[in-house]
Short mmCIF file of C-alpha atoms in Angstrom, two decimals:
data_model
loop_
_atom_site.label_atom_id
_atom_site.label_comp_id
_atom_site.label_asym_id
_atom_site.label_seq_id
_atom_site.Cartn_x
_atom_site.Cartn_y
_atom_site.Cartn_z
CA MET A 1 0.18 0.24 0.06
CA SER A 2 1.28 3.45 -1.00
CA PRO A 3 1.50 5.89 1.83
CA PRO A 4 -0.52 9.04 1.79
CA ALA A 5 0.20 11.62 -0.83
CA ALA A 6 0.14 15.50 -0.36
CA ARG A 7 -1.58 17.69 -2.89
CA ASP A 8 1.17 17.45 -5.36
CA GLY A 9 1.02 13.62 -5.29
CA THR A 10 4.41 13.25 -3.56
CA THR A 11 5.32 11.36 -0.18
CA ALA A 12 8.24 11.14 2.00
CA ARG A 13 9.57 8.01 -0.02
CA GLU A 14 8.33 9.06 -3.49
CA ALA A 15 10.18 11.58 -5.37
CA PRO A 16 8.24 11.48 -8.52
CA PRO A 17 4.69 13.71 -7.90
CA LEU A 18 1.69 11.45 -9.03
CA TRP A 19 0.46 13.47 -12.11
CA ARG A 20 4.27 12.29 -13.35
CA GLN A 21 3.70 8.61 -12.37
CA LEU A 22 0.21 8.57 -13.91
CA GLN A 23 1.62 9.92 -17.28
CA LEU A 24 4.04 6.86 -17.24
CA LEU A 25 1.28 4.63 -15.96
CA ALA A 26 -0.93 5.55 -18.95
CA ARG A 27 1.54 4.98 -21.35
CA LEU A 28 2.00 1.66 -19.84
CA ILE A 29 -1.72 0.73 -20.11
CA GLU A 30 -1.96 2.12 -23.75
CA GLY A 31 0.64 0.00 -24.78
CA VAL A 32 -0.89 -2.98 -23.33
CA GLY A 33 -3.99 -2.00 -25.17
CA ALA A 34 -2.10 -2.31 -28.12
CA GLY A 35 -1.15 -5.52 -27.77
CA GLN A 36 2.56 -5.28 -25.82
CA SER A 37 3.44 -7.30 -23.17
CA LEU A 38 3.69 -5.00 -19.97
CA THR A 39 7.26 -7.08 -18.89
CA ARG A 40 8.65 -5.67 -22.08
CA LEU A 41 7.12 -2.17 -21.47
CA LEU A 42 8.42 -2.04 -18.00
CA ASP A 43 11.76 -3.49 -19.10
CA ASP A 44 12.13 0.33 -20.80
CA VAL A 45 11.00 2.36 -17.59
CA PRO A 46 14.06 3.89 -15.54
CA PRO A 47 15.13 1.61 -12.49
CA GLY A 48 14.52 4.13 -10.07
CA LEU A 49 10.36 4.56 -11.15
CA ARG A 50 10.11 0.65 -12.17
CA ALA A 51 8.70 -0.57 -9.07
CA GLY A 52 6.34 1.94 -8.48
CA ALA A 53 5.09 1.84 -12.18
CA GLN A 54 4.80 -2.05 -12.07
CA ALA A 55 2.71 -1.76 -8.60
CA LEU A 56 0.41 0.97 -10.30
CA SER A 57 -0.27 -0.76 -13.66
CA PHE A 58 -0.68 -4.33 -11.65
CA GLU A 59 -3.66 -2.52 -9.88
CA VAL A 60 -5.09 -0.86 -13.00
CA LEU A 61 -4.94 -4.17 -15.04
CA ARG A 62 -6.84 -6.32 -11.91
CA HIS A 63 -9.45 -3.76 -12.54
CA TRP A 64 -9.67 -2.73 -15.98
CA GLY A 65 -12.90 -4.27 -16.51
CA THR A 66 -14.65 -2.19 -13.99
CA ALA A 67 -12.50 1.06 -15.17
CA GLN A 68 -13.71 0.50 -18.80
CA ALA A 69 -17.46 -0.15 -17.71
CA LEU A 70 -17.15 2.76 -15.44
CA ARG A 71 -15.91 4.89 -18.38
CA GLY A 72 -18.63 3.68 -20.70
CA ARG A 73 -21.34 5.10 -18.01
CA LEU A 74 -19.45 8.22 -17.47
CA ALA A 75 -18.37 9.17 -21.29
CA PRO A 76 -20.91 9.12 -24.15
CA ARG A 77 -17.85 8.26 -26.51
CA ARG A 78 -14.77 6.40 -25.99
CA PRO A 79 -11.72 9.02 -26.03
CA ALA A 80 -8.18 8.20 -27.90
CA PRO A 81 -6.16 5.40 -26.27
CA LEU A 82 -4.00 7.34 -24.31
CA ALA A 83 -6.57 9.49 -22.82
CA ASP A 84 -8.71 6.54 -22.19
CA ALA A 85 -5.71 4.82 -20.41
CA LEU A 86 -5.40 8.08 -18.04
CA LEU A 87 -8.82 8.19 -17.22
CA CYS A 88 -9.39 4.61 -16.57
CA SER A 89 -6.12 4.25 -14.52
CA ALA A 90 -7.54 7.36 -12.24
CA LEU A 91 -10.68 5.57 -11.71
CA VAL A 92 -9.24 2.54 -10.45
CA LEU A 93 -7.36 4.29 -8.17
CA LEU A 94 -10.79 5.84 -6.58
CA LEU A 95 -12.45 2.29 -6.54
CA PRO A 96 -13.04 1.45 -2.97
CA ASP A 97 -10.98 -1.89 -2.96
CA CYS A 98 -8.01 0.06 -4.65
CA ALA A 99 -4.67 -1.20 -3.22
CA GLN A 100 -3.00 1.99 -3.33
CA ALA A 101 -3.94 4.79 -0.84
CA TYR A 102 -4.49 8.09 -2.27
CA PRO A 103 -6.87 10.62 -1.05
CA ALA A 104 -9.69 10.79 -3.80
CA PHE A 105 -8.98 14.79 -4.22
CA THR A 106 -5.49 13.82 -5.03
CA VAL A 107 -6.26 11.24 -7.58
CA VAL A 108 -8.55 13.93 -9.42
CA ASP A 109 -6.03 16.79 -8.97
CA GLN A 110 -3.11 14.94 -10.23
CA ALA A 111 -4.98 13.23 -12.90
CA VAL A 112 -5.86 16.52 -14.50
CA GLU A 113 -2.51 17.74 -14.16
CA ALA A 114 -1.05 14.73 -15.79
CA ALA A 115 -3.22 15.36 -18.81
CA LYS A 116 -2.70 19.16 -18.64
CA ARG A 117 1.40 18.87 -18.93
CA GLU A 118 1.15 16.02 -21.57
CA PRO A 119 0.72 17.75 -24.87
CA THR A 120 -1.24 15.15 -26.47
CA LEU A 121 -3.88 15.21 -23.75
CA ARG A 122 -4.28 19.11 -22.97
CA ARG A 123 -7.34 19.13 -24.67
CA GLN A 124 -8.71 16.30 -22.88
CA ALA A 125 -7.88 17.59 -19.21
CA ALA A 126 -11.46 19.37 -18.70
CA PHE A 127 -12.94 15.76 -20.03
CA ILE A 128 -10.97 13.88 -17.44
CA ASN A 129 -11.74 15.97 -14.92
CA ALA A 130 -15.58 16.28 -15.36
CA CYS A 131 -15.40 12.43 -15.69
CA LEU A 132 -13.63 11.99 -12.25
CA ARG A 133 -15.73 14.47 -10.43
CA GLN A 134 -19.15 13.30 -11.92
CA TYR A 135 -17.85 9.25 -10.34
CA ARG A 136 -17.15 10.94 -7.23
CA ARG A 137 -20.62 12.18 -6.71
CA ASP A 138 -22.23 9.01 -6.89
CA PRO A 139 -19.63 6.21 -7.09
CA ASP A 140 -22.07 3.70 -5.18
CA GLY A 141 -24.86 4.24 -7.61
CA LEU A 142 -22.57 3.73 -10.79
CA LEU A 143 -20.61 0.92 -9.35
CA ALA A 144 -24.17 -0.57 -8.19
CA ALA A 145 -25.16 -0.21 -12.13
CA LEU A 146 -22.45 -2.72 -13.24
CA ALA A 147 -23.63 -5.45 -11.32
CA ASP A 148 -25.21 -7.62 -14.34
CA ASP A 149 -21.57 -7.13 -16.42
CA PRO A 150 -19.20 -10.21 -16.07
CA VAL A 151 -16.62 -8.27 -17.44
CA ALA A 152 -17.10 -5.44 -14.91
CA ARG A 153 -17.58 -7.80 -12.03
CA TRP A 154 -14.72 -10.68 -12.64
CA ASN A 155 -12.41 -8.34 -14.35
CA HIS A 156 -11.85 -10.99 -16.92
CA PRO A 157 -12.83 -10.96 -20.73
CA ALA A 158 -16.42 -12.53 -21.30
CA TRP A 159 -14.85 -15.40 -23.28
CA TRP A 160 -12.46 -16.34 -20.75
CA ILE A 161 -15.12 -16.41 -17.95
CA GLU A 162 -17.35 -18.48 -20.35
CA ARG A 163 -14.67 -21.21 -20.97
CA LEU A 164 -13.78 -21.45 -17.10
CA GLN A 165 -17.61 -21.95 -16.43
CA ALA A 166 -17.67 -24.38 -19.04
CA ASP A 167 -14.25 -26.30 -17.95
CA ASP A 168 -14.52 -25.91 -14.23
CA PRO A 169 -17.99 -25.59 -13.05
CA GLU A 170 -17.77 -25.65 -9.60
CA HIS A 171 -14.47 -23.33 -9.05
CA TRP A 172 -14.89 -21.05 -11.87
CA ALA A 173 -15.61 -17.99 -9.51
CA ALA A 174 -12.60 -19.08 -7.07
CA LEU A 175 -10.30 -19.06 -10.07
CA LEU A 176 -11.20 -15.81 -11.26
CA ALA A 177 -11.21 -14.21 -7.71
CA VAL A 178 -8.02 -15.45 -6.75
CA ASN A 179 -6.43 -13.56 -9.81
CA GLN A 180 -6.99 -10.30 -8.19
CA LEU A 181 -4.56 -11.34 -5.36
CA PRO A 182 -1.03 -10.45 -5.47
CA ALA A 183 0.99 -13.59 -6.17
CA SER A 184 3.92 -14.72 -3.53
CA MET A 185 7.34 -14.35 -4.37
CA ASP A 186 9.22 -18.05 -4.05
CA LEU A 187 12.66 -18.90 -4.00
CA ARG A 188 14.42 -21.91 -5.34
CA VAL A 189 17.45 -22.77 -3.31
CA ASN A 190 20.40 -24.16 -5.45
CA VAL A 191 21.10 -27.58 -3.96
CA ARG A 192 24.32 -28.08 -5.42
CA ARG A 193 25.31 -24.91 -3.25
CA SER A 194 23.09 -24.72 0.09
CA ASP A 195 19.78 -26.14 1.05
CA VAL A 196 16.80 -24.93 2.49
CA THR A 197 17.40 -24.84 5.90
CA ALA A 198 20.91 -23.03 5.70
CA TYR A 199 19.56 -20.38 3.20
CA GLY A 200 16.49 -19.53 5.56
CA GLU A 201 19.01 -18.64 8.11
CA GLN A 202 20.59 -16.44 6.03
CA LEU A 203 17.38 -14.89 5.26
CA ALA A 204 16.72 -14.54 8.93
CA GLN A 205 19.91 -13.01 9.44
CA ARG A 206 19.05 -10.19 7.13
CA GLY A 207 15.82 -9.77 8.46
CA ILE A 208 13.53 -11.58 5.88
CA ALA A 209 10.95 -14.05 6.57
CA GLY A 210 10.67 -17.26 4.95
CA MET A 211 8.70 -20.20 4.64
CA PRO A 212 9.73 -23.84 3.56
CA LEU A 213 7.33 -25.32 1.40
CA GLY A 214 9.27 -28.82 0.59
CA GLY A 215 11.88 -29.64 -1.73
CA ALA A 216 14.13 -26.73 -2.51
CA ALA A 217 11.21 -24.13 -2.40
CA LEU A 218 11.17 -21.13 -0.02
CA ARG A 219 8.30 -18.48 0.19
CA LEU A 220 8.90 -15.24 1.27
CA ARG A 221 6.37 -13.55 3.67
CA SER A 222 6.84 -10.35 1.50
CA PRO A 223 8.56 -9.70 -1.82
CA HIS A 224 12.13 -8.41 -1.61
CA PRO A 225 14.16 -7.03 -4.66
CA VAL A 226 16.66 -9.96 -5.44
CA HIS A 227 19.66 -7.54 -4.69
CA GLU A 228 18.70 -7.79 -1.22
CA LEU A 229 18.30 -11.49 -1.29
CA PRO A 230 21.90 -13.06 0.52
CA GLY A 231 24.02 -15.03 -2.51
CA PHE A 232 21.52 -14.23 -5.03
CA ALA A 233 24.55 -12.68 -7.59
CA GLU A 234 26.57 -15.73 -6.58
CA GLY A 235 24.01 -18.47 -7.49
CA LEU A 236 22.64 -19.45 -4.20
CA VAL A 237 18.99 -18.90 -5.23
CA SER A 238 16.56 -18.35 -7.73
CA VAL A 239 13.20 -16.79 -7.92
CA GLN A 240 10.84 -19.33 -9.47
CA SER A 241 7.27 -19.96 -8.21
CA ALA A 242 6.70 -23.47 -6.02
CA THR A 243 4.16 -24.78 -8.74
CA ALA A 244 6.66 -24.53 -11.60
CA GLN A 245 9.47 -26.20 -9.04
CA ARG A 246 7.55 -29.32 -9.58
CA ALA A 247 8.60 -29.86 -13.26
CA ALA A 248 12.29 -31.27 -12.62
CA PRO A 249 11.72 -33.44 -9.69
CA LEU A 250 8.68 -35.27 -11.61
CA LEU A 251 10.82 -35.58 -14.81
CA LEU A 252 13.96 -36.72 -12.95
CA ASP A 253 12.59 -39.03 -10.38
CA GLY A 254 13.65 -42.37 -10.66
CA LEU A 255 15.90 -42.26 -13.56
CA GLY A 256 18.92 -42.84 -11.60
CA ALA A 257 22.34 -40.91 -11.17
CA GLN A 258 23.83 -42.21 -14.56
CA PRO A 259 24.69 -39.47 -17.16
CA LEU A 260 21.38 -38.69 -18.88
CA ARG A 261 20.86 -36.99 -21.88
CA VAL A 262 17.90 -34.30 -21.38
CA LEU A 263 16.35 -31.87 -23.73
CA ASP A 264 14.67 -28.93 -22.15
CA ALA A 265 12.23 -27.97 -25.35
CA CYS A 266 10.98 -24.60 -25.04
CA ALA A 267 13.60 -23.57 -22.26
CA ALA A 268 13.40 -19.57 -21.80
CA PRO A 269 14.31 -17.96 -19.32
CA GLY A 270 15.66 -21.15 -18.12
CA GLY A 271 14.27 -21.30 -14.79
CA LYS A 272 13.90 -25.10 -15.52
CA THR A 273 16.76 -25.75 -17.32
CA ALA A 274 18.77 -24.71 -13.90
CA HIS A 275 16.63 -26.70 -11.62
CA LEU A 276 17.39 -29.72 -13.95
CA LEU A 277 21.28 -29.30 -13.63
CA GLU A 278 21.16 -28.75 -9.58
CA LEU A 279 19.24 -31.86 -9.24
CA ALA A 280 21.18 -34.03 -11.88
CA PRO A 281 24.74 -32.35 -11.98
CA HIS A 282 26.17 -34.99 -14.62
CA ALA A 283 23.08 -34.47 -16.73
CA GLN A 284 23.91 -33.48 -20.39
CA VAL A 285 21.26 -30.61 -21.05
CA THR A 286 20.43 -29.42 -24.27
CA ALA A 287 18.00 -26.13 -23.84
CA LEU A 288 16.10 -25.16 -26.80
CA GLU A 289 14.54 -21.42 -27.40
CA LEU A 290 12.72 -20.56 -30.65
CA ASN A 291 13.08 -16.20 -30.09
CA ALA A 292 17.18 -15.69 -29.84
CA GLU A 293 16.70 -12.70 -27.60
CA ARG A 294 15.05 -14.71 -25.00
CA SER A 295 17.68 -17.45 -25.34
CA GLN A 296 20.07 -14.98 -23.94
CA ARG A 297 18.08 -14.88 -20.82
CA ILE A 298 19.05 -18.58 -20.14
CA ASP A 299 22.67 -18.00 -20.71
CA GLN A 300 22.42 -15.51 -18.39
CA ASN A 301 20.71 -17.79 -15.48
CA LEU A 302 22.92 -20.46 -16.25
CA GLN A 303 26.00 -18.06 -15.73
CA ARG A 304 24.91 -16.75 -12.51
CA LEU A 305 24.50 -19.99 -11.05
CA GLY A 306 27.68 -21.60 -12.16
CA LEU A 307 25.59 -23.85 -14.60
CA GLN A 308 26.45 -25.18 -18.15
CA ALA A 309 23.99 -26.49 -20.98
CA GLN A 310 23.83 -26.52 -24.82
CA VAL A 311 21.92 -23.83 -25.54
CA ARG A 312 20.68 -23.74 -28.78
CA VAL A 313 18.42 -21.12 -30.66
CA ALA A 314 15.87 -23.41 -32.74
CA ASP A 315 12.36 -24.57 -32.93
CA ALA A 316 11.88 -27.63 -31.21
CA GLY A 317 9.09 -28.72 -33.44
CA ASP A 318 11.68 -28.88 -36.45
CA PRO A 319 14.24 -31.49 -35.25
CA GLY A 320 15.61 -31.96 -38.55
CA ALA A 321 16.83 -28.25 -38.14
CA TRP A 322 19.07 -29.24 -34.86
CA TRP A 323 18.78 -32.86 -33.77
CA ASP A 324 22.06 -35.25 -34.06
CA GLY A 325 20.19 -38.36 -33.98
CA VAL A 326 20.95 -39.65 -30.51
CA PRO A 327 17.58 -40.11 -28.36
CA PHE A 328 17.30 -38.43 -25.41
CA ASP A 329 16.68 -40.01 -21.66
CA ALA A 330 14.14 -37.16 -20.55
CA ILE A 331 12.43 -34.51 -22.47
CA LEU A 332 10.87 -31.60 -20.60
CA LEU A 333 8.11 -29.70 -23.12
CA ASP A 334 7.02 -26.81 -21.16
CA ALA A 335 4.92 -25.87 -23.96
CA PRO A 336 3.82 -22.37 -25.08
CA CYS A 337 0.36 -21.54 -23.83
CA SER A 338 -1.86 -18.78 -22.86
CA ALA A 339 -0.18 -18.13 -19.26
CA SER A 340 -3.67 -18.34 -18.06
CA GLY A 341 -2.29 -19.68 -14.89
CA ILE A 342 0.02 -16.72 -13.82
CA VAL A 343 -2.32 -13.96 -14.24
CA ARG A 344 -1.50 -13.09 -10.48
CA ARG A 345 1.90 -12.87 -11.77
CA HIS A 346 1.15 -11.37 -15.21
CA PRO A 347 -2.22 -9.48 -14.82
CA ASP A 348 -2.04 -7.96 -18.50
CA VAL A 349 -2.38 -11.61 -19.91
CA ARG A 350 -6.02 -11.76 -19.59
CA TRP A 351 -6.47 -8.73 -21.52
CA LEU A 352 -3.86 -9.64 -24.22
CA ARG A 353 -5.27 -13.22 -24.94
CA ARG A 354 -7.94 -13.57 -27.23
CA ALA A 355 -10.58 -16.76 -27.75
CA SER A 356 -8.99 -17.67 -30.91
CA ASP A 357 -5.36 -17.95 -29.45
CA ILE A 358 -6.60 -20.99 -27.45
CA ALA A 359 -7.46 -23.13 -30.72
CA GLN A 360 -4.16 -21.81 -32.18
CA LEU A 361 -2.05 -22.56 -29.02
CA ALA A 362 -3.45 -26.11 -28.95
CA ALA A 363 -2.54 -26.93 -32.58
CA ALA A 364 0.90 -25.87 -31.50
CA GLN A 365 1.29 -28.03 -28.51
CA ASP A 366 0.19 -30.90 -30.69
CA ARG A 367 2.89 -30.19 -33.02
CA LEU A 368 5.68 -30.30 -30.38
CA LEU A 369 4.49 -33.25 -28.79
CA GLN A 370 4.17 -35.15 -31.97
CA ALA A 371 7.50 -34.11 -32.90
CA LEU A 372 9.40 -34.53 -29.60
CA TRP A 373 8.10 -38.09 -29.16
CA PRO A 374 10.15 -39.89 -31.79
CA LEU A 375 13.60 -38.26 -29.79
CA LEU A 376 12.81 -39.90 -26.73
CA ALA A 377 14.44 -43.27 -26.21
CA PRO A 378 12.95 -46.38 -25.29
CA GLY A 379 12.69 -46.44 -21.42
CA GLY A 380 12.47 -42.86 -21.26
CA ARG A 381 10.23 -40.21 -20.33
CA LEU A 382 8.80 -36.92 -21.45
CA LEU A 383 7.05 -34.17 -19.10
CA TYR A 384 4.57 -31.95 -20.80
CA CYS A 385 3.40 -29.00 -18.96
CA THR A 386 1.70 -25.82 -19.58
CA CYS A 387 1.13 -22.70 -16.76
CA SER A 388 -2.54 -22.78 -17.87
CA VAL A 389 -5.85 -23.36 -16.29
CA PHE A 390 -7.63 -24.28 -19.69
CA ARG A 391 -8.39 -27.91 -20.31
CA ALA A 392 -7.82 -27.45 -24.13
CA GLU A 393 -4.24 -26.76 -23.22
CA GLY A 394 -3.92 -29.47 -20.66
CA ALA A 395 -6.00 -33.14 -20.31
CA GLU A 396 -7.53 -32.50 -23.90
CA ARG A 397 -4.00 -32.49 -25.38
CA ILE A 398 -2.74 -35.50 -23.59
CA ALA A 399 -5.71 -37.44 -24.61
CA ALA A 400 -5.68 -36.19 -28.34
CA PHE A 401 -1.73 -37.70 -28.20
CA ALA A 402 -2.57 -40.70 -26.31
CA ALA A 403 -5.06 -41.52 -28.95
CA ARG A 404 -2.64 -41.16 -31.84
CA ASN A 405 0.50 -42.55 -29.88
CA THR A 406 -0.53 -45.95 -28.29
CA ASP A 407 3.18 -46.52 -27.57
CA ALA A 408 2.64 -43.45 -24.89
CA ARG A 409 2.15 -44.74 -20.90
CA GLN A 410 1.08 -42.16 -18.41
CA ARG A 411 2.73 -42.03 -15.17
CA PRO A 412 1.19 -40.36 -11.89
CA ALA A 413 1.64 -36.74 -12.31
CA PRO A 414 -0.32 -33.78 -10.86
CA GLY A 415 -2.58 -32.90 -14.10
CA HIS A 416 -4.60 -29.73 -13.65
CA LEU A 417 -3.65 -27.49 -10.86
CA LEU A 418 -5.76 -24.70 -9.95
CA PRO A 419 -4.91 -21.48 -8.15
CA LEU A 420 -7.98 -21.56 -5.68
CA LEU A 421 -8.45 -19.41 -2.80
CA PRO A 422 -8.06 -20.72 0.61
CA GLY A 423 -11.09 -22.83 1.79
CA THR A 424 -12.48 -23.34 -1.70
CA GLY A 425 -10.90 -26.17 -2.80
CA ALA A 426 -7.20 -25.93 -2.41
CA GLU A 427 -6.84 -29.54 -1.59
CA LEU A 428 -8.74 -30.50 -4.92
CA GLY A 429 -6.96 -33.40 -6.83
CA ASP A 430 -3.27 -32.90 -6.67
CA ASN A 431 -3.26 -29.62 -5.54
CA GLY A 432 -0.60 -28.75 -2.72
CA ARG A 433 -1.40 -26.14 -0.12
CA HIS A 434 1.19 -23.79 -1.71
CA ASP A 435 0.06 -24.07 -5.22
CA GLU A 436 -0.69 -20.46 -6.14
CA ASP A 437 -0.41 -20.96 -10.06
CA GLY A 438 -2.31 -22.98 -12.33
CA PHE A 439 -0.45 -25.53 -14.27
CA PHE A 440 -0.93 -28.98 -15.90
CA TYR A 441 1.48 -31.90 -15.76
CA ALA A 442 1.39 -34.97 -17.57
CA LEU A 443 4.37 -37.57 -17.71
CA LEU A 444 4.75 -39.97 -20.37
CA HIS A 445 6.51 -42.99 -20.56
CA LYS A 446 8.29 -44.82 -23.36
CA PRO A 447 8.18 -48.46 -22.61
CA ALA A 448 11.71 -50.27 -23.48
CA ALA A 449 11.72 -52.18 -26.74
#
């Protein structure tokens, strides 16, 4: 929660006035509206402003459905994208459940100031002022009028809501509600260099509270910049969600300690690649990534951790262009997906995806599964996973694959993990108490000849 702001929007801990933050925020939201990833947009924000910009943009995107519906009632016509982004961002900051604590008069004053100081918005300042003041006169009535609007109520696109209702009639509302909550910050201790108990003690010495979750996972009581984490630069620890940390142990368990040929087929940014190497130091790991820029992230992460893998820029679905013909003992296919299970960490995802994306992604997932299965040695295993809550990207894909490949045997794996609110089914299926992300896992075994 932000500290109270003065009339000019400044606080004791914030140098930039609120009007300047709102200008930056509006640019970020305008970019998301144009289809750009918020993560990429934040990379271009000066480091000193990035944390505040992320907090504000996350809050706005978590309430974008409500804000858009309110703007529709306050303005007869939708304004230009930047003006719309500024107006709707200010409306979010005025909502009663907004986590950013600014007095209402300050939000209105500073939003108008932001418009006046932006040449392309100067003529919209009076319009923005009128809309915000109209909202302030009757916020309860305006919000009550949105009661029958599912997008305004749940802050997800209509197609997303309908798909969840069809996929999981019992838990769809809880899945939507949990996406409004900030995600925890989970760490993965590098077991080649330390262990959870020892690293937890190092955190405690710095005054950082961490809770062990099992395996190599620790959850921080509150997020901290990575430069504050002891030994981060030296490779003692990485940031990775506890649910994502299930992948490497699932794939490697039972394969033995002998040198293994392992393929991480869609590897960027390299968290799972590194985890595989931490658990299997003698493995020969090949990490593929189609995007050259993203492949550099794999190298950077491995270098920080003191690990080595063969990192290649290649299409995993076209083995003829990169495979040397020697089968792999284990294959991890963390397939490109909707990312619908990690909306708490990336709230822009819900507004960037389109209904048509799911069928296109499912076709790509089928293509990758079919292309990689012949590369697996007899007796080997392939772990298919997606960070999605949609069954079209999980159970339906494996059922279709199994129908086409009768030599595939399914081994025990969690299946669909759903990021549910406490008390609403956290023990559902293979969900663990600490699974805050939505994932799907299927482990496929190829019998020895």
